[in-house]
Structure formats: structure tokens, C-alpha cells
Amino acid sequence: MKITRISSLVVNANMRNWIFVKVETNQDGLYGWGEATLEWKTAGVVGSIEDIGRLLIGEDPRRIEHLYQVMTRQYFWRAGIEGMSAISGIEQALWDIKGKALNVPVYELLGGRVRDTIRLYNHLGGGQMNVMYESTET
């Protein structure tokens, strides 16, 4: 299995842009999604995804730790906040691919289920908590 393409998708959500990362493979229909949003730094994160993504083309997406080292140690300078947001989104997409390839949820790859419930925080505002609760899946 090899990485064939890494791209970003910017979605405007009124108060901010959401930046999603898609990592595609040479396996038909196998790809992963990650999220790399950094408020007010959209162009920097998207540029970092493009720059860092080039390093991973042709690599095995299941070698997540190796690819993390490639992404963080390739350059003389540290990645900075925009670069680390890009790396985070790419890494999430790699975990998504690995989970799909093994037919297990990512949380199982990361040690298994820990909680039965989670607390929610409505950061974006503009909504009512009961509406948010009703729209979530348990």
C-alpha cells in the first residue's frame, strides 16, 4: 500500500475555516481524513500540508511513527504552529487509513475504549446545548 495524494479541503463555517486533510492510497477506495484547523492561519496550514505532503508520496501509510519522524525531522527548522497543525491532520488521516485497512475503529488501535460518555463543550457558540445533545450519536 502506498500514499498517492495528500490534499486539503477548506470549509467556511462563518466564524472560522475548517481545514480537512485527505490522504489517498493506491488501494481502490481506501483513503483517510484528518482535521488541521488553526484559527486565522488557513493559508499557512494549507501551504504546510502541501509542502509536508510531498515528503510522503509513495510511502506506506501504515508506518505512522516512521512517517511522523519524516514529517518532523526532515527540515533544519522546526515546523512551527502551522506546520504542526498540518502534521496533526495528516497523522489523523494515516490512523484513519490504518483503521480502515484493518477493519477496526481507530480508538482500538490507540488502546481501546476508555469512557462510556464524554463531556461536550460548545466552542462555536450560537447554538443551544439541548439541540447539540439531540444531534449527537451515542
Short mmCIF file of N, CA and C in Angstrom, two decimals:
data_model
loop_
_atom_site.label_atom_id
_atom_site.label_comp_id
_atom_site.label_asym_id
_atom_site.label_seq_id
_atom_site.Cartn_x
_atom_site.Cartn_y
_atom_site.Cartn_z
N MET A 1 0.85 -1.18 0.00
CA MET A 1 0.00 0.00 0.00
C MET A 1 0.89 1.24 0.00
N LYS A 2 0.54 2.22 -0.83
CA LYS A 2 1.33 3.45 -0.96
C LYS A 2 0.43 4.68 -0.93
N ILE A 3 0.96 5.77 -0.43
CA ILE A 3 0.27 7.06 -0.48
C ILE A 3 0.42 7.62 -1.89
N THR A 4 -0.69 8.02 -2.49
CA THR A 4 -0.65 8.57 -3.85
C THR A 4 -0.93 10.07 -3.89
N ARG A 5 -1.64 10.59 -2.89
CA ARG A 5 -2.00 12.01 -2.92
C ARG A 5 -2.38 12.48 -1.52
N ILE A 6 -1.99 13.71 -1.20
CA ILE A 6 -2.40 14.36 0.04
C ILE A 6 -2.93 15.73 -0.34
N SER A 7 -4.16 16.01 0.07
CA SER A 7 -4.77 17.29 -0.30
C SER A 7 -5.53 17.86 0.89
N SER A 8 -5.86 19.14 0.77
CA SER A 8 -6.62 19.80 1.83
C SER A 8 -7.96 20.27 1.28
N LEU A 9 -8.92 20.37 2.16
CA LEU A 9 -10.25 20.88 1.84
C LEU A 9 -10.59 21.92 2.89
N VAL A 10 -10.82 23.15 2.46
CA VAL A 10 -11.16 24.23 3.38
C VAL A 10 -12.67 24.46 3.33
N VAL A 11 -13.30 24.40 4.49
CA VAL A 11 -14.75 24.60 4.60
C VAL A 11 -14.99 25.83 5.46
N ASN A 12 -15.71 26.80 4.92
CA ASN A 12 -16.02 28.00 5.67
C ASN A 12 -17.23 27.74 6.56
N ALA A 13 -17.08 28.06 7.85
CA ALA A 13 -18.16 27.84 8.81
C ALA A 13 -18.45 29.14 9.57
N ASN A 14 -18.63 30.22 8.84
CA ASN A 14 -18.95 31.54 9.38
C ASN A 14 -17.83 32.11 10.26
N MET A 15 -17.68 31.63 11.46
CA MET A 15 -16.70 32.22 12.37
C MET A 15 -15.27 31.74 12.11
N ARG A 16 -15.10 30.69 11.35
CA ARG A 16 -13.76 30.15 11.12
C ARG A 16 -13.78 29.29 9.87
N ASN A 17 -12.61 28.96 9.40
CA ASN A 17 -12.46 27.96 8.34
C ASN A 17 -12.05 26.65 8.98
N TRP A 18 -12.64 25.57 8.55
CA TRP A 18 -12.23 24.24 8.96
C TRP A 18 -11.33 23.69 7.87
N ILE A 19 -10.20 23.12 8.25
CA ILE A 19 -9.25 22.57 7.28
C ILE A 19 -9.22 21.06 7.47
N PHE A 20 -9.59 20.34 6.43
CA PHE A 20 -9.56 18.88 6.45
C PHE A 20 -8.46 18.39 5.53
N VAL A 21 -7.85 17.28 5.89
CA VAL A 21 -6.77 16.68 5.12
C VAL A 21 -7.24 15.32 4.62
N LYS A 22 -7.04 15.08 3.34
CA LYS A 22 -7.37 13.78 2.76
C LYS A 22 -6.08 13.13 2.26
N VAL A 23 -5.81 11.92 2.74
CA VAL A 23 -4.66 11.13 2.29
C VAL A 23 -5.22 9.96 1.49
N GLU A 24 -4.81 9.87 0.23
CA GLU A 24 -5.29 8.82 -0.66
C GLU A 24 -4.21 7.77 -0.87
N THR A 25 -4.65 6.54 -1.13
CA THR A 25 -3.72 5.43 -1.36
C THR A 25 -3.96 4.80 -2.72
N ASN A 26 -3.08 3.88 -3.07
CA ASN A 26 -3.24 3.14 -4.33
C ASN A 26 -4.21 1.97 -4.19
N GLN A 27 -4.81 1.81 -3.02
CA GLN A 27 -5.83 0.79 -2.81
C GLN A 27 -7.19 1.41 -3.15
N ASP A 28 -7.92 0.79 -4.02
CA ASP A 28 -9.18 1.34 -4.52
C ASP A 28 -10.13 1.71 -3.38
N GLY A 29 -10.47 2.98 -3.28
CA GLY A 29 -11.43 3.45 -2.28
C GLY A 29 -10.89 3.60 -0.87
N LEU A 30 -9.60 3.37 -0.66
CA LEU A 30 -9.03 3.48 0.68
C LEU A 30 -8.33 4.82 0.83
N TYR A 31 -8.88 5.65 1.70
CA TYR A 31 -8.32 6.97 1.98
C TYR A 31 -8.64 7.31 3.42
N GLY A 32 -7.97 8.32 3.94
CA GLY A 32 -8.22 8.75 5.31
C GLY A 32 -8.42 10.24 5.40
N TRP A 33 -9.18 10.65 6.42
CA TRP A 33 -9.44 12.06 6.67
C TRP A 33 -8.85 12.48 8.01
N GLY A 34 -8.32 13.69 8.06
CA GLY A 34 -7.86 14.30 9.29
C GLY A 34 -8.33 15.74 9.33
N GLU A 35 -8.13 16.40 10.47
CA GLU A 35 -8.55 17.79 10.62
C GLU A 35 -7.37 18.60 11.14
N ALA A 36 -7.09 19.73 10.49
CA ALA A 36 -5.90 20.52 10.79
C ALA A 36 -6.23 22.00 11.02
N THR A 37 -7.39 22.30 11.52
CA THR A 37 -7.83 23.68 11.67
C THR A 37 -6.96 24.45 12.65
N LEU A 38 -6.59 25.66 12.27
CA LEU A 38 -5.89 26.60 13.14
C LEU A 38 -6.47 27.97 12.83
N GLU A 39 -7.17 28.53 13.79
CA GLU A 39 -7.88 29.79 13.55
C GLU A 39 -6.95 30.88 13.04
N TRP A 40 -7.41 31.57 12.00
CA TRP A 40 -6.74 32.71 11.38
C TRP A 40 -5.42 32.34 10.71
N LYS A 41 -5.15 31.07 10.50
CA LYS A 41 -3.90 30.64 9.86
C LYS A 41 -4.16 29.67 8.71
N THR A 42 -5.28 29.83 8.04
CA THR A 42 -5.70 28.88 7.00
C THR A 42 -4.64 28.73 5.91
N ALA A 43 -4.17 29.83 5.35
CA ALA A 43 -3.21 29.76 4.23
C ALA A 43 -1.92 29.08 4.66
N GLY A 44 -1.45 29.38 5.88
CA GLY A 44 -0.21 28.76 6.36
C GLY A 44 -0.34 27.26 6.55
N VAL A 45 -1.47 26.83 7.08
CA VAL A 45 -1.69 25.39 7.30
C VAL A 45 -1.84 24.67 5.96
N VAL A 46 -2.62 25.24 5.04
CA VAL A 46 -2.80 24.62 3.73
C VAL A 46 -1.45 24.52 3.00
N GLY A 47 -0.65 25.57 3.06
CA GLY A 47 0.68 25.53 2.46
C GLY A 47 1.57 24.47 3.09
N SER A 48 1.49 24.34 4.41
CA SER A 48 2.27 23.31 5.11
C SER A 48 1.83 21.91 4.72
N ILE A 49 0.52 21.71 4.56
CA ILE A 49 0.03 20.40 4.11
C ILE A 49 0.61 20.06 2.75
N GLU A 50 0.64 21.03 1.85
CA GLU A 50 1.21 20.80 0.52
C GLU A 50 2.69 20.48 0.60
N ASP A 51 3.45 21.28 1.37
CA ASP A 51 4.90 21.07 1.48
C ASP A 51 5.24 19.74 2.14
N ILE A 52 4.62 19.48 3.28
CA ILE A 52 4.92 18.26 4.03
C ILE A 52 4.38 17.04 3.30
N GLY A 53 3.21 17.17 2.69
CA GLY A 53 2.60 16.05 1.98
C GLY A 53 3.49 15.48 0.88
N ARG A 54 4.26 16.34 0.22
CA ARG A 54 5.16 15.86 -0.84
C ARG A 54 6.16 14.82 -0.34
N LEU A 55 6.53 14.93 0.93
CA LEU A 55 7.51 14.00 1.50
C LEU A 55 6.97 12.58 1.63
N LEU A 56 5.65 12.44 1.64
CA LEU A 56 5.04 11.15 1.96
C LEU A 56 4.53 10.38 0.75
N ILE A 57 4.53 11.00 -0.42
CA ILE A 57 4.05 10.32 -1.62
C ILE A 57 4.93 9.09 -1.88
N GLY A 58 4.29 7.95 -2.10
CA GLY A 58 5.00 6.70 -2.33
C GLY A 58 5.31 5.91 -1.08
N GLU A 59 5.04 6.49 0.09
CA GLU A 59 5.32 5.81 1.36
C GLU A 59 4.12 4.95 1.78
N ASP A 60 4.39 4.00 2.68
CA ASP A 60 3.35 3.14 3.22
C ASP A 60 2.61 3.89 4.33
N PRO A 61 1.31 4.17 4.20
CA PRO A 61 0.59 4.95 5.20
C PRO A 61 0.43 4.25 6.54
N ARG A 62 0.68 2.96 6.60
CA ARG A 62 0.54 2.22 7.85
C ARG A 62 1.74 2.40 8.77
N ARG A 63 2.83 2.96 8.26
CA ARG A 63 4.04 3.19 9.06
C ARG A 63 3.95 4.57 9.71
N ILE A 64 3.00 4.74 10.58
CA ILE A 64 2.66 6.06 11.11
C ILE A 64 3.81 6.70 11.88
N GLU A 65 4.43 5.98 12.78
CA GLU A 65 5.53 6.57 13.56
C GLU A 65 6.70 6.96 12.65
N HIS A 66 7.04 6.11 11.70
CA HIS A 66 8.11 6.44 10.74
C HIS A 66 7.76 7.72 9.98
N LEU A 67 6.53 7.81 9.50
CA LEU A 67 6.13 8.99 8.73
C LEU A 67 6.08 10.24 9.61
N TYR A 68 5.71 10.08 10.87
CA TYR A 68 5.76 11.23 11.78
C TYR A 68 7.19 11.74 11.90
N GLN A 69 8.14 10.82 12.02
CA GLN A 69 9.55 11.23 12.09
C GLN A 69 9.99 11.91 10.80
N VAL A 70 9.55 11.40 9.66
CA VAL A 70 9.87 12.04 8.38
C VAL A 70 9.32 13.47 8.36
N MET A 71 8.09 13.65 8.81
CA MET A 71 7.46 14.96 8.77
C MET A 71 8.10 15.96 9.73
N THR A 72 8.54 15.49 10.89
CA THR A 72 9.06 16.41 11.91
C THR A 72 10.57 16.59 11.86
N ARG A 73 11.30 15.70 11.24
CA ARG A 73 12.76 15.79 11.25
C ARG A 73 13.38 16.07 9.90
N GLN A 74 12.57 16.27 8.89
CA GLN A 74 13.07 16.43 7.53
C GLN A 74 13.80 17.76 7.32
N TYR A 75 13.37 18.79 8.02
CA TYR A 75 13.90 20.13 7.80
C TYR A 75 14.81 20.56 8.94
N PHE A 76 15.67 21.53 8.67
CA PHE A 76 16.56 22.09 9.69
C PHE A 76 15.75 22.81 10.77
N TRP A 77 14.72 23.57 10.32
CA TRP A 77 13.91 24.35 11.24
C TRP A 77 12.72 23.53 11.73
N ARG A 78 12.27 23.84 12.93
CA ARG A 78 11.06 23.21 13.45
C ARG A 78 9.86 23.61 12.61
N ALA A 79 8.81 22.83 12.69
CA ALA A 79 7.64 23.05 11.84
C ALA A 79 6.85 24.30 12.24
N GLY A 80 6.83 24.68 13.49
CA GLY A 80 6.02 25.82 13.92
C GLY A 80 4.56 25.43 14.06
N ILE A 81 3.75 26.38 14.48
CA ILE A 81 2.35 26.06 14.77
C ILE A 81 1.57 25.66 13.53
N GLU A 82 1.80 26.33 12.40
CA GLU A 82 1.09 25.96 11.17
C GLU A 82 1.51 24.57 10.70
N GLY A 83 2.82 24.32 10.74
CA GLY A 83 3.34 23.02 10.32
C GLY A 83 2.86 21.89 11.21
N MET A 84 2.83 22.12 12.53
CA MET A 84 2.38 21.06 13.43
C MET A 84 0.89 20.81 13.29
N SER A 85 0.11 21.84 12.96
CA SER A 85 -1.31 21.61 12.69
C SER A 85 -1.48 20.75 11.44
N ALA A 86 -0.66 21.03 10.42
CA ALA A 86 -0.70 20.22 9.20
C ALA A 86 -0.30 18.78 9.50
N ILE A 87 0.78 18.59 10.26
CA ILE A 87 1.25 17.25 10.62
C ILE A 87 0.17 16.51 11.40
N SER A 88 -0.48 17.20 12.32
CA SER A 88 -1.55 16.58 13.10
C SER A 88 -2.67 16.07 12.21
N GLY A 89 -3.10 16.89 11.26
CA GLY A 89 -4.17 16.48 10.34
C GLY A 89 -3.76 15.30 9.48
N ILE A 90 -2.52 15.33 8.99
CA ILE A 90 -2.02 14.22 8.17
C ILE A 90 -1.96 12.95 9.00
N GLU A 91 -1.44 13.06 10.23
CA GLU A 91 -1.33 11.88 11.09
C GLU A 91 -2.71 11.28 11.39
N GLN A 92 -3.71 12.13 11.65
CA GLN A 92 -5.07 11.62 11.87
C GLN A 92 -5.56 10.84 10.66
N ALA A 93 -5.28 11.36 9.47
CA ALA A 93 -5.70 10.67 8.25
C ALA A 93 -4.98 9.33 8.10
N LEU A 94 -3.71 9.26 8.52
CA LEU A 94 -2.97 7.99 8.47
C LEU A 94 -3.60 6.96 9.41
N TRP A 95 -3.98 7.39 10.61
CA TRP A 95 -4.66 6.48 11.54
C TRP A 95 -5.99 6.02 10.97
N ASP A 96 -6.69 6.91 10.30
CA ASP A 96 -7.97 6.56 9.67
C ASP A 96 -7.75 5.47 8.62
N ILE A 97 -6.72 5.62 7.82
CA ILE A 97 -6.40 4.60 6.80
C ILE A 97 -6.07 3.27 7.46
N LYS A 98 -5.23 3.30 8.48
CA LYS A 98 -4.83 2.05 9.14
C LYS A 98 -6.04 1.35 9.75
N GLY A 99 -6.92 2.11 10.39
CA GLY A 99 -8.13 1.51 10.96
C GLY A 99 -9.01 0.89 9.89
N LYS A 100 -9.18 1.59 8.78
CA LYS A 100 -9.99 1.05 7.69
C LYS A 100 -9.34 -0.19 7.09
N ALA A 101 -8.02 -0.18 6.93
CA ALA A 101 -7.31 -1.32 6.35
C ALA A 101 -7.44 -2.56 7.23
N LEU A 102 -7.45 -2.36 8.54
CA LEU A 102 -7.55 -3.47 9.49
C LEU A 102 -9.00 -3.76 9.90
N ASN A 103 -9.93 -2.94 9.42
CA ASN A 103 -11.35 -3.07 9.74
C ASN A 103 -11.61 -2.98 11.25
N VAL A 104 -10.93 -2.02 11.89
CA VAL A 104 -11.16 -1.75 13.32
C VAL A 104 -11.26 -0.23 13.51
N PRO A 105 -12.00 0.21 14.52
CA PRO A 105 -12.05 1.65 14.79
C PRO A 105 -10.69 2.14 15.30
N VAL A 106 -10.38 3.38 15.01
CA VAL A 106 -9.08 3.94 15.40
C VAL A 106 -8.88 3.86 16.91
N TYR A 107 -9.94 4.05 17.69
CA TYR A 107 -9.75 4.00 19.14
C TYR A 107 -9.20 2.65 19.60
N GLU A 108 -9.49 1.57 18.88
CA GLU A 108 -8.92 0.27 19.22
C GLU A 108 -7.42 0.25 18.97
N LEU A 109 -6.97 0.91 17.91
CA LEU A 109 -5.54 0.99 17.62
C LEU A 109 -4.80 1.81 18.66
N LEU A 110 -5.51 2.71 19.32
CA LEU A 110 -4.90 3.61 20.31
C LEU A 110 -5.07 3.13 21.74
N GLY A 111 -5.48 1.88 21.93
CA GLY A 111 -5.56 1.34 23.27
C GLY A 111 -6.94 0.91 23.72
N GLY A 112 -7.96 1.14 22.92
CA GLY A 112 -9.29 0.68 23.26
C GLY A 112 -10.16 1.72 23.95
N ARG A 113 -11.37 1.30 24.16
CA ARG A 113 -12.39 2.18 24.77
C ARG A 113 -12.00 2.51 26.21
N VAL A 114 -12.15 3.78 26.57
CA VAL A 114 -11.81 4.24 27.91
C VAL A 114 -13.05 4.71 28.67
N ARG A 115 -13.93 5.43 28.00
CA ARG A 115 -15.09 6.02 28.66
C ARG A 115 -16.39 5.57 28.00
N ASP A 116 -17.46 5.61 28.78
CA ASP A 116 -18.78 5.35 28.24
C ASP A 116 -19.46 6.63 27.78
N THR A 117 -19.09 7.76 28.36
CA THR A 117 -19.64 9.06 27.98
C THR A 117 -18.52 10.09 27.93
N ILE A 118 -18.77 11.19 27.22
CA ILE A 118 -17.81 12.29 27.21
C ILE A 118 -18.56 13.59 27.44
N ARG A 119 -17.88 14.55 28.03
CA ARG A 119 -18.46 15.87 28.23
C ARG A 119 -18.28 16.67 26.95
N LEU A 120 -19.23 17.50 26.62
CA LEU A 120 -19.18 18.33 25.42
C LEU A 120 -19.00 19.79 25.80
N TYR A 121 -18.34 20.51 24.90
CA TYR A 121 -18.13 21.94 25.08
C TYR A 121 -18.48 22.62 23.77
N ASN A 122 -19.39 23.57 23.80
CA ASN A 122 -19.84 24.26 22.60
C ASN A 122 -18.99 25.50 22.37
N HIS A 123 -17.89 25.35 21.66
CA HIS A 123 -16.94 26.45 21.44
C HIS A 123 -17.44 27.46 20.43
N LEU A 124 -18.12 27.03 19.39
CA LEU A 124 -18.52 27.93 18.32
C LEU A 124 -19.63 28.88 18.71
N GLY A 125 -20.38 28.54 19.71
CA GLY A 125 -21.46 29.42 20.13
C GLY A 125 -22.60 29.41 19.13
N GLY A 126 -23.60 30.22 19.43
CA GLY A 126 -24.71 30.36 18.51
C GLY A 126 -25.71 29.21 18.56
N GLY A 127 -25.47 28.24 19.41
CA GLY A 127 -26.37 27.10 19.47
C GLY A 127 -26.84 26.85 20.89
N GLN A 128 -27.85 26.04 21.01
CA GLN A 128 -28.36 25.67 22.31
C GLN A 128 -27.89 24.26 22.63
N MET A 129 -27.51 24.04 23.88
CA MET A 129 -26.95 22.75 24.28
C MET A 129 -27.92 21.60 24.03
N ASN A 130 -29.22 21.78 24.27
CA ASN A 130 -30.16 20.68 24.05
C ASN A 130 -30.22 20.29 22.58
N VAL A 131 -30.08 21.25 21.67
CA VAL A 131 -30.06 20.94 20.24
C VAL A 131 -28.80 20.15 19.90
N MET A 132 -27.67 20.56 20.48
CA MET A 132 -26.42 19.85 20.25
C MET A 132 -26.51 18.41 20.76
N TYR A 133 -27.06 18.23 21.95
CA TYR A 133 -27.22 16.88 22.50
C TYR A 133 -28.08 16.00 21.61
N GLU A 134 -29.18 16.56 21.13
CA GLU A 134 -30.11 15.79 20.31
C GLU A 134 -29.50 15.40 18.96
N SER A 135 -28.53 16.18 18.49
CA SER A 135 -27.94 15.89 17.18
C SER A 135 -26.73 14.97 17.26
N THR A 136 -26.30 14.61 18.47
CA THR A 136 -25.14 13.72 18.61
C THR A 136 -25.59 12.28 18.67
N GLU A 137 -24.70 11.42 18.27
CA GLU A 137 -24.98 9.98 18.27
C GLU A 137 -24.31 9.36 19.47
N THR A 138 -25.00 8.49 20.18
CA THR A 138 -24.41 7.84 21.35
C THR A 138 -23.81 6.52 20.98
#
